[in-house]
Structures are given as structure tokens and as C-alpha cells.
Amino acid sequence: MARGRFILLEGCDRAGKSTQCTMLVDALKAKDLSVELYKFPDRTTTIGQMIHAYLTNSKELDDRAIHLLFSANRWEAMQEMKRKLSAGIHLVVDRYAYSGVAFSTAKGLDLTWCKNPDRGLIRPDITFFLDLPTSEAERRGGFGDERYEKRELQENVREVFLKLKDKEWTVIDAKKSILAMHFEILRETELKIRDGEKDGRFAEEDDVVLEDLFLD
Ligand code: DGP
């Protein structure tokens, strides 16, 4: 059995990641594929609850401390994600380590320092970056009350994302309609899944780590 594919959707706030993740999961399920959704931060765990308290401004934390908590929140999911991929389940993931680096670097932390805690996490097979200018994000009903939902920070975040972007990323213009984005994401995902089926690779041979992804 070929292992599942790790499909990541990254992007700025309000770009439509969560909508696209749900649509992608539903579309893959409709094609009888085995697929599950992961969302980071996962606010249901103990670490996730601390992150939630920070994001909703009910708890203050040092910038480095919260950065490490976001990373730990990904690490605590790693064994389960690996098991599922090995069992042939595709994972659609809403945000990951790139958000970690983008947000903390945008706040002023050192880029290399920010990357280090996430080194060794499993590497996505395909990364979609949903790109949306901040002015457009604001027009979509404005930002909410959470800690990072501020124009200047969001602009910095987008800049870091664009710096992190490597040639393997698929950039999706998030100004497009929801359906147009969906079909683009679905088409690329299906191609990637078919690639995996052709060469029939297994997780053990294929656990590429994120280290390779952060092209320093
Ligand atoms: P979401 O639940 O996708 O709306 O994300 C909550 C907020 O947290 C959002 O503004 C983006 C930010 N965020 C997501 N992941 C990370 C991370 O790893 N590090 C930091 N500093 N912020 C993150």
C-alpha cells in the first residue's frame, strides 16, 4: 500500500484555508479515498489550550515561550500523523510550521531561531500557499479580536511567508472564487496522490524531514 499524502494549506489569515481544507477533504472522501483533516494550532490539547488562552488575550507569554508551544503542539501530533500516513490515510493539514516561523519572525524574532524547534517534523508532500494581500483580507469582514489580527502584523507575516516560499510550493491566488481555488487545489492534490500510487512508496522510505524544506 502506498502511504498517504501530506497535503498542507498555508497562508495569511482570511485567505480561506479552513474552507478549502474542508472542501478538499469532502472531495477526496467522495472519491472513496481515505483522508483526515488536521488543524494547527490544535486547541483541544493541554498545550493547545495554553495557545488558545494566549491568542484570545487571556494569558500573556514571552514571544519565545509561545513560539515553542506552537511547535510543541505540532510535535505532539507527529506520531499519530506518521501512523496514519503509513496506514495509507491522506492528511489535509490546515497550517503548520511555516505559520510558526512566519508569525514569530514577523513579531521580530530571529528567523533561524524560529525554524529550529520545527526541524525534524515530517515534511508535507505538497504545500499550497493561499496568497491574499492584507488590504483584501481586511475587506473580507475585517480582522477579529484575536491577538494577531492586526493589519501591520499581517503584512509582516505575508512578507515572511513569501520569503519562506520555495519552488515546491503551489501558490494559489486567494482573490479567486472559492470554487476556482478548490478545483485548482483538488487537481494538484490528485496528481500528487497518483504519483504516490505509481511508485508505491512506503512511509519508512519516505519520511522526509522539514529540515530539507527550510532552504537556508
Ligand atoms: P487559526 O486557528 O488558523 O485562525 O490560527 C490562530 C492564529 O494563530 C492565527 O492568527 C495564526 C496564528 N498561528 C498559527 N500557527 C502559529 C504558530 O505556529 N506560531 C505563531 N506564533 N502563530 C501561529
PDB file of C-alpha atoms and ligand atoms in Angstrom:
ATOM      1  CA  MET A   1       0.000   0.000   0.000  1.00  0.00           C
ATOM      2  CA  ALA A   2       1.329   3.458  -0.870  1.00  0.00           C
ATOM      3  CA  ARG A   3       1.488   5.739   2.125  1.00  0.00           C
ATOM      4  CA  GLY A   4      -0.912   8.616   2.463  1.00  0.00           C
ATOM      5  CA  ARG A   5       0.000  12.045   1.165  1.00  0.00           C
ATOM      6  CA  PHE A   6       0.555  15.012   3.471  1.00  0.00           C
ATOM      7  CA  ILE A   7      -1.252  17.953   1.925  1.00  0.00           C
ATOM      8  CA  LEU A   8      -0.648  21.310   3.588  1.00  0.00           C
ATOM      9  CA  LEU A   9      -2.587  24.529   3.159  1.00  0.00           C
ATOM     10  CA  GLU A  10      -0.789  27.613   4.443  1.00  0.00           C
ATOM     11  CA  GLY A  11      -1.475  31.286   4.113  1.00  0.00           C
ATOM     12  CA  CYS A  12      -2.375  34.543   5.740  1.00  0.00           C
ATOM     13  CA  ASP A  13      -5.435  34.944   7.946  1.00  0.00           C
ATOM     14  CA  ARG A  14      -8.726  35.247   5.992  1.00  0.00           C
ATOM     15  CA  ALA A  15      -7.304  33.649   2.843  1.00  0.00           C
ATOM     16  CA  GLY A  16      -9.871  30.834   3.056  1.00  0.00           C
ATOM     17  CA  LYS A  17      -7.658  27.986   4.278  1.00  0.00           C
ATOM     18  CA  SER A  18     -10.224  26.355   6.540  1.00  0.00           C
ATOM     19  CA  THR A  19     -12.959  26.473   3.879  1.00  0.00           C
ATOM     20  CA  GLN A  20     -10.593  24.984   1.298  1.00  0.00           C
ATOM     21  CA  CYS A  21      -9.405  22.272   3.684  1.00  0.00           C
ATOM     22  CA  THR A  22     -12.971  21.155   4.366  1.00  0.00           C
ATOM     23  CA  MET A  23     -13.868  21.197   0.663  1.00  0.00           C
ATOM     24  CA  LEU A  24     -10.752  19.220  -0.207  1.00  0.00           C
ATOM     25  CA  VAL A  25     -11.420  16.591   2.458  1.00  0.00           C
ATOM     26  CA  ASP A  26     -15.033  16.225   1.288  1.00  0.00           C
ATOM     27  CA  ALA A  27     -13.994  15.950  -2.372  1.00  0.00           C
ATOM     28  CA  LEU A  28     -11.375  13.274  -1.634  1.00  0.00           C
ATOM     29  CA  LYS A  29     -13.835  11.338   0.516  1.00  0.00           C
ATOM     30  CA  ALA A  30     -16.365  11.484  -2.318  1.00  0.00           C
ATOM     31  CA  LYS A  31     -13.736   9.743  -4.452  1.00  0.00           C
ATOM     32  CA  ASP A  32     -13.550   6.964  -1.841  1.00  0.00           C
ATOM     33  CA  LEU A  33     -10.125   7.997  -0.629  1.00  0.00           C
ATOM     34  CA  SER A  34      -9.180   7.677   2.986  1.00  0.00           C
ATOM     35  CA  VAL A  35      -8.487  11.191   4.278  1.00  0.00           C
ATOM     36  CA  GLU A  36      -8.405  13.121   7.547  1.00  0.00           C
ATOM     37  CA  LEU A  37      -8.194  16.786   8.478  1.00  0.00           C
ATOM     38  CA  TYR A  38      -5.643  18.235  10.910  1.00  0.00           C
ATOM     39  CA  LYS A  39      -5.658  21.819  12.069  1.00  0.00           C
ATOM     40  CA  PHE A  40      -2.827  23.667  13.794  1.00  0.00           C
ATOM     41  CA  PRO A  41      -2.914  25.032  16.367  1.00  0.00           C
ATOM     42  CA  ASP A  42      -4.919  22.121  17.744  1.00  0.00           C
ATOM     43  CA  ARG A  43      -6.639  23.919  20.609  1.00  0.00           C
ATOM     44  CA  THR A  44      -8.042  20.705  22.132  1.00  0.00           C
ATOM     45  CA  THR A  45      -4.824  19.502  23.778  1.00  0.00           C
ATOM     46  CA  THR A  46      -3.358  20.857  27.042  1.00  0.00           C
ATOM     47  CA  ILE A  47      -0.719  22.752  25.071  1.00  0.00           C
ATOM     48  CA  GLY A  48      -3.409  23.890  22.627  1.00  0.00           C
ATOM     49  CA  GLN A  49      -5.446  25.341  25.476  1.00  0.00           C
ATOM     50  CA  MET A  50      -2.465  27.446  26.565  1.00  0.00           C
ATOM     51  CA  ILE A  51      -2.109  28.664  22.973  1.00  0.00           C
ATOM     52  CA  HIS A  52      -5.824  29.484  22.881  1.00  0.00           C
ATOM     53  CA  ALA A  53      -5.538  31.486  26.118  1.00  0.00           C
ATOM     54  CA  TYR A  54      -2.660  33.435  24.577  1.00  0.00           C
ATOM     55  CA  LEU A  55      -4.426  34.086  21.260  1.00  0.00           C
ATOM     56  CA  THR A  56      -7.576  35.286  22.979  1.00  0.00           C
ATOM     57  CA  ASN A  57      -5.544  37.625  25.179  1.00  0.00           C
ATOM     58  CA  SER A  58      -6.446  35.948  28.438  1.00  0.00           C
ATOM     59  CA  LYS A  59      -2.824  34.967  29.051  1.00  0.00           C
ATOM     60  CA  GLU A  60       0.467  36.814  28.465  1.00  0.00           C
ATOM     61  CA  LEU A  61       3.505  34.814  27.390  1.00  0.00           C
ATOM     62  CA  ASP A  62       7.023  35.626  26.278  1.00  0.00           C
ATOM     63  CA  ASP A  63       7.339  35.569  22.445  1.00  0.00           C
ATOM     64  CA  ARG A  64       9.822  32.708  22.562  1.00  0.00           C
ATOM     65  CA  ALA A  65       7.738  30.701  25.013  1.00  0.00           C
ATOM     66  CA  ILE A  66       4.629  30.875  22.803  1.00  0.00           C
ATOM     67  CA  HIS A  67       6.702  30.038  19.744  1.00  0.00           C
ATOM     68  CA  LEU A  68       7.893  26.850  21.441  1.00  0.00           C
ATOM     69  CA  LEU A  69       4.339  25.966  22.495  1.00  0.00           C
ATOM     70  CA  PHE A  70       3.090  26.257  18.899  1.00  0.00           C
ATOM     71  CA  SER A  71       5.942  23.985  17.823  1.00  0.00           C
ATOM     72  CA  ALA A  72       5.247  21.507  20.657  1.00  0.00           C
ATOM     73  CA  ASN A  73       1.614  21.438  19.543  1.00  0.00           C
ATOM     74  CA  ARG A  74       2.804  20.138  16.160  1.00  0.00           C
ATOM     75  CA  TRP A  75       5.273  17.694  17.715  1.00  0.00           C
ATOM     76  CA  GLU A  76       2.612  16.156  19.921  1.00  0.00           C
ATOM     77  CA  ALA A  77       0.628  15.218  16.785  1.00  0.00           C
ATOM     78  CA  MET A  78       3.605  13.765  14.937  1.00  0.00           C
ATOM     79  CA  GLN A  79       3.460  10.088  15.948  1.00  0.00           C
ATOM     80  CA  GLU A  80      -0.233   9.863  15.162  1.00  0.00           C
ATOM     81  CA  MET A  81       0.211  11.638  11.828  1.00  0.00           C
ATOM     82  CA  LYS A  82       3.042   9.270  10.886  1.00  0.00           C
ATOM     83  CA  ARG A  83       0.943   6.249  11.803  1.00  0.00           C
ATOM     84  CA  LYS A  84      -1.939   7.471   9.659  1.00  0.00           C
ATOM     85  CA  LEU A  85       0.265   8.241   6.668  1.00  0.00           C
ATOM     86  CA  SER A  86       1.844   4.779   6.963  1.00  0.00           C
ATOM     87  CA  ALA A  87      -1.669   3.281   7.010  1.00  0.00           C
ATOM     88  CA  GLY A  88      -2.386   4.921   3.656  1.00  0.00           C
ATOM     89  CA  ILE A  89      -4.521   7.759   5.037  1.00  0.00           C
ATOM     90  CA  HIS A  90      -4.103  11.128   3.322  1.00  0.00           C
ATOM     91  CA  LEU A  91      -3.826  14.103   5.667  1.00  0.00           C
ATOM     92  CA  VAL A  92      -5.117  17.554   4.789  1.00  0.00           C
ATOM     93  CA  VAL A  93      -3.425  19.974   7.177  1.00  0.00           C
ATOM     94  CA  ASP A  94      -4.603  23.497   7.947  1.00  0.00           C
ATOM     95  CA  ARG A  95      -1.409  25.464   8.854  1.00  0.00           C
ATOM     96  CA  TYR A  96       1.909  24.029  10.001  1.00  0.00           C
ATOM     97  CA  ALA A  97       5.466  25.048  10.728  1.00  0.00           C
ATOM     98  CA  TYR A  98       5.535  27.810   8.126  1.00  0.00           C
ATOM     99  CA  SER A  99       2.866  29.676  10.081  1.00  0.00           C
ATOM    100  CA  GLY A 100       5.015  29.183  13.161  1.00  0.00           C
ATOM    101  CA  VAL A 101       8.032  30.776  11.523  1.00  0.00           C
ATOM    102  CA  ALA A 102       6.054  33.482   9.715  1.00  0.00           C
ATOM    103  CA  PHE A 103       4.194  34.781  12.759  1.00  0.00           C
ATOM    104  CA  SER A 104       7.109  34.725  15.187  1.00  0.00           C
ATOM    105  CA  THR A 105       9.570  36.229  12.708  1.00  0.00           C
ATOM    106  CA  ALA A 106       7.004  38.921  11.877  1.00  0.00           C
ATOM    107  CA  LYS A 107       6.965  39.791  15.577  1.00  0.00           C
ATOM    108  CA  GLY A 108      10.717  40.347  15.446  1.00  0.00           C
ATOM    109  CA  LEU A 109      12.303  37.006  16.436  1.00  0.00           C
ATOM    110  CA  ASP A 110      15.294  35.712  14.537  1.00  0.00           C
ATOM    111  CA  LEU A 111      14.390  33.595  11.500  1.00  0.00           C
ATOM    112  CA  THR A 112      16.920  30.823  12.133  1.00  0.00           C
ATOM    113  CA  TRP A 113      15.982  30.618  15.804  1.00  0.00           C
ATOM    114  CA  CYS A 114      12.328  30.294  14.793  1.00  0.00           C
ATOM    115  CA  LYS A 115      12.972  27.443  12.373  1.00  0.00           C
ATOM    116  CA  ASN A 116      14.963  25.290  14.786  1.00  0.00           C
ATOM    117  CA  PRO A 117      12.221  23.805  17.018  1.00  0.00           C
ATOM    118  CA  ASP A 118      10.331  22.529  13.949  1.00  0.00           C
ATOM    119  CA  ARG A 119      13.307  20.848  12.320  1.00  0.00           C
ATOM    120  CA  GLY A 120      12.623  17.136  12.053  1.00  0.00           C
ATOM    121  CA  LEU A 121       8.856  17.391  11.727  1.00  0.00           C
ATOM    122  CA  ILE A 122       7.585  15.379   8.784  1.00  0.00           C
ATOM    123  CA  ARG A 123       7.638  17.230   5.546  1.00  0.00           C
ATOM    124  CA  PRO A 124       4.468  17.885   3.532  1.00  0.00           C
ATOM    125  CA  ASP A 125       4.259  16.286   0.087  1.00  0.00           C
ATOM    126  CA  ILE A 126       2.510  19.308  -1.280  1.00  0.00           C
ATOM    127  CA  THR A 127       2.253  22.805   0.133  1.00  0.00           C
ATOM    128  CA  PHE A 128      -0.378  25.211  -1.096  1.00  0.00           C
ATOM    129  CA  PHE A 129       0.160  28.825  -0.176  1.00  0.00           C
ATOM    130  CA  LEU A 130      -3.082  30.784  -0.326  1.00  0.00           C
ATOM    131  CA  ASP A 131      -1.895  34.284  -1.030  1.00  0.00           C
ATOM    132  CA  LEU A 132      -4.048  37.268  -0.203  1.00  0.00           C
ATOM    133  CA  PRO A 133      -2.961  40.917   0.033  1.00  0.00           C
ATOM    134  CA  THR A 134      -3.652  42.332   3.508  1.00  0.00           C
ATOM    135  CA  SER A 135      -5.932  45.051   2.146  1.00  0.00           C
ATOM    136  CA  GLU A 136      -8.140  42.360   0.586  1.00  0.00           C
ATOM    137  CA  ALA A 137      -8.092  40.322   3.816  1.00  0.00           C
ATOM    138  CA  GLU A 138      -9.351  43.389   5.683  1.00  0.00           C
ATOM    139  CA  ARG A 139     -12.168  43.899   3.193  1.00  0.00           C
ATOM    140  CA  ARG A 140     -13.412  40.386   3.947  1.00  0.00           C
ATOM    141  CA  GLY A 141     -15.197  41.481   7.083  1.00  0.00           C
ATOM    142  CA  GLY A 142     -12.081  42.772   8.791  1.00  0.00           C
ATOM    143  CA  PHE A 143      -9.917  41.001  11.277  1.00  0.00           C
ATOM    144  CA  GLY A 144     -11.322  39.715  14.562  1.00  0.00           C
ATOM    145  CA  ASP A 145     -10.221  40.274  18.126  1.00  0.00           C
ATOM    146  CA  GLU A 146      -7.523  37.645  18.391  1.00  0.00           C
ATOM    147  CA  ARG A 147      -4.015  38.745  19.195  1.00  0.00           C
ATOM    148  CA  TYR A 148      -2.515  38.540  15.704  1.00  0.00           C
ATOM    149  CA  GLU A 149      -5.434  40.004  13.773  1.00  0.00           C
ATOM    150  CA  LYS A 150      -3.804  43.377  13.166  1.00  0.00           C
ATOM    151  CA  ARG A 151      -3.017  44.888   9.807  1.00  0.00           C
ATOM    152  CA  GLU A 152       0.676  45.659  10.337  1.00  0.00           C
ATOM    153  CA  LEU A 153       1.488  42.250  11.750  1.00  0.00           C
ATOM    154  CA  GLN A 154      -0.449  40.514   8.975  1.00  0.00           C
ATOM    155  CA  GLU A 155       1.554  42.449   6.384  1.00  0.00           C
ATOM    156  CA  ASN A 156       4.808  41.350   8.005  1.00  0.00           C
ATOM    157  CA  VAL A 157       3.541  37.761   8.167  1.00  0.00           C
ATOM    158  CA  ARG A 158       2.809  37.754   4.439  1.00  0.00           C
ATOM    159  CA  GLU A 159       6.292  39.086   3.709  1.00  0.00           C
ATOM    160  CA  VAL A 160       7.910  36.290   5.728  1.00  0.00           C
ATOM    161  CA  PHE A 161       5.704  33.688   4.038  1.00  0.00           C
ATOM    162  CA  LEU A 162       6.845  34.972   0.640  1.00  0.00           C
ATOM    163  CA  LYS A 163      10.464  34.756   1.817  1.00  0.00           C
ATOM    164  CA  LEU A 164       9.969  31.168   3.016  1.00  0.00           C
ATOM    165  CA  LYS A 165       8.244  30.105  -0.206  1.00  0.00           C
ATOM    166  CA  ASP A 166      10.362  27.687  -2.222  1.00  0.00           C
ATOM    167  CA  LYS A 167       9.929  26.323  -5.701  1.00  0.00           C
ATOM    168  CA  GLU A 168       7.952  23.342  -4.454  1.00  0.00           C
ATOM    169  CA  TRP A 169       5.111  25.475  -3.139  1.00  0.00           C
ATOM    170  CA  THR A 170       1.976  25.880  -5.198  1.00  0.00           C
ATOM    171  CA  VAL A 171       0.807  29.464  -4.841  1.00  0.00           C
ATOM    172  CA  ILE A 172      -2.960  29.923  -5.047  1.00  0.00           C
ATOM    173  CA  ASP A 173      -4.348  33.361  -5.729  1.00  0.00           C
ATOM    174  CA  ALA A 174      -6.827  33.670  -2.859  1.00  0.00           C
ATOM    175  CA  LYS A 175      -8.609  36.565  -4.593  1.00  0.00           C
ATOM    176  CA  LYS A 176     -10.195  33.938  -6.865  1.00  0.00           C
ATOM    177  CA  SER A 177     -13.616  32.459  -6.142  1.00  0.00           C
ATOM    178  CA  ILE A 178     -13.932  29.680  -3.587  1.00  0.00           C
ATOM    179  CA  LEU A 179     -14.785  27.153  -6.323  1.00  0.00           C
ATOM    180  CA  ALA A 180     -11.967  28.200  -8.650  1.00  0.00           C
ATOM    181  CA  MET A 181      -9.480  27.781  -5.802  1.00  0.00           C
ATOM    182  CA  HIS A 182     -10.999  24.445  -4.864  1.00  0.00           C
ATOM    183  CA  PHE A 183     -10.663  22.981  -8.354  1.00  0.00           C
ATOM    184  CA  GLU A 184      -7.044  24.134  -8.590  1.00  0.00           C
ATOM    185  CA  ILE A 185      -6.178  22.626  -5.210  1.00  0.00           C
ATOM    186  CA  LEU A 186      -8.056  19.397  -5.958  1.00  0.00           C
ATOM    187  CA  ARG A 187      -6.378  18.924  -9.340  1.00  0.00           C
ATOM    188  CA  GLU A 188      -2.856  19.346  -7.915  1.00  0.00           C
ATOM    189  CA  THR A 189      -3.665  17.076  -4.986  1.00  0.00           C
ATOM    190  CA  GLU A 190      -4.979  14.301  -7.226  1.00  0.00           C
ATOM    191  CA  LEU A 191      -1.830  14.478  -9.347  1.00  0.00           C
ATOM    192  CA  LYS A 192       0.296  14.133  -6.216  1.00  0.00           C
ATOM    193  CA  ILE A 193      -1.754  11.204  -4.934  1.00  0.00           C
ATOM    194  CA  ARG A 194      -1.448   9.436  -8.280  1.00  0.00           C
ATOM    195  CA  ASP A 195       2.350   9.962  -8.250  1.00  0.00           C
ATOM    196  CA  GLY A 196       2.448   8.172  -4.903  1.00  0.00           C
ATOM    197  CA  GLU A 197       0.390   5.286  -6.202  1.00  0.00           C
ATOM    198  CA  LYS A 198       2.600   4.855  -9.220  1.00  0.00           C
ATOM    199  CA  ASP A 199       5.821   4.412  -7.317  1.00  0.00           C
ATOM    200  CA  GLY A 200       4.111   2.731  -4.356  1.00  0.00           C
ATOM    201  CA  ARG A 201       6.455   4.185  -1.771  1.00  0.00           C
ATOM    202  CA  PHE A 202       6.115   3.461   1.923  1.00  0.00           C
ATOM    203  CA  ALA A 203       6.345   5.797   4.876  1.00  0.00           C
ATOM    204  CA  GLU A 204       9.612   4.345   6.193  1.00  0.00           C
ATOM    205  CA  GLU A 205      11.454   5.184   2.988  1.00  0.00           C
ATOM    206  CA  ASP A 206       9.711   8.422   2.680  1.00  0.00           C
ATOM    207  CA  ASP A 207       9.838  10.257   5.990  1.00  0.00           C
ATOM    208  CA  VAL A 208      11.477  13.361   4.612  1.00  0.00           C
ATOM    209  CA  VAL A 209      12.080  15.825   7.420  1.00  0.00           C
ATOM    210  CA  LEU A 210      11.291  19.506   7.366  1.00  0.00           C
ATOM    211  CA  GLU A 211      14.973  20.306   7.677  1.00  0.00           C
ATOM    212  CA  ASP A 212      15.255  19.805   3.941  1.00  0.00           C
ATOM    213  CA  LEU A 213      12.409  22.158   3.368  1.00  0.00           C
ATOM    214  CA  PHE A 214      13.851  25.207   5.095  1.00  0.00           C
ATOM    215  CA  LEU A 215      16.354  26.017   2.405  1.00  0.00           C
ATOM    216  CA  ASP A 216      18.639  28.325   4.434  1.00  0.00           C
TER     217      ASP A 216
HETATM  218  P1  DGP B   1      -6.188  29.848  13.228  1.00  0.00           P
HETATM  219  O1  DGP B   1      -6.786  28.953  14.285  1.00  0.00           O
HETATM  220  O2  DGP B   1      -5.756  29.124  11.963  1.00  0.00           O
HETATM  221  O3  DGP B   1      -7.031  31.075  12.966  1.00  0.00           O
HETATM  222  O4  DGP B   1      -4.807  30.382  13.868  1.00  0.00           O
HETATM  223  C1  DGP B   1      -4.824  31.174  15.020  1.00  0.00           C
HETATM  224  C2  DGP B   1      -3.810  32.275  14.959  1.00  0.00           C
HETATM  225  O5  DGP B   1      -2.533  31.790  15.353  1.00  0.00           O
HETATM  226  C3  DGP B   1      -3.635  32.917  13.592  1.00  0.00           C
HETATM  227  O6  DGP B   1      -3.568  34.335  13.748  1.00  0.00           O
HETATM  228  C4  DGP B   1      -2.315  32.391  13.112  1.00  0.00           C
HETATM  229  C5  DGP B   1      -1.551  32.108  14.364  1.00  0.00           C
HETATM  230  N1  DGP B   1      -0.648  30.974  14.269  1.00  0.00           N
HETATM  231  C6  DGP B   1      -0.924  29.764  13.737  1.00  0.00           C
HETATM  232  N2  DGP B   1       0.114  28.934  13.900  1.00  0.00           N
HETATM  233  C7  DGP B   1       1.063  29.649  14.543  1.00  0.00           C
HETATM  234  C8  DGP B   1       2.386  29.331  15.011  1.00  0.00           C
HETATM  235  O7  DGP B   1       2.894  28.222  14.865  1.00  0.00           O
HETATM  236  N3  DGP B   1       3.064  30.333  15.647  1.00  0.00           N
HETATM  237  C9  DGP B   1       2.535  31.553  15.861  1.00  0.00           C
HETATM  238  N4  DGP B   1       3.277  32.485  16.512  1.00  0.00           N
HETATM  239  N5  DGP B   1       1.290  31.888  15.414  1.00  0.00           N
HETATM  240  C10 DGP B   1       0.586  30.946  14.779  1.00  0.00           C
END
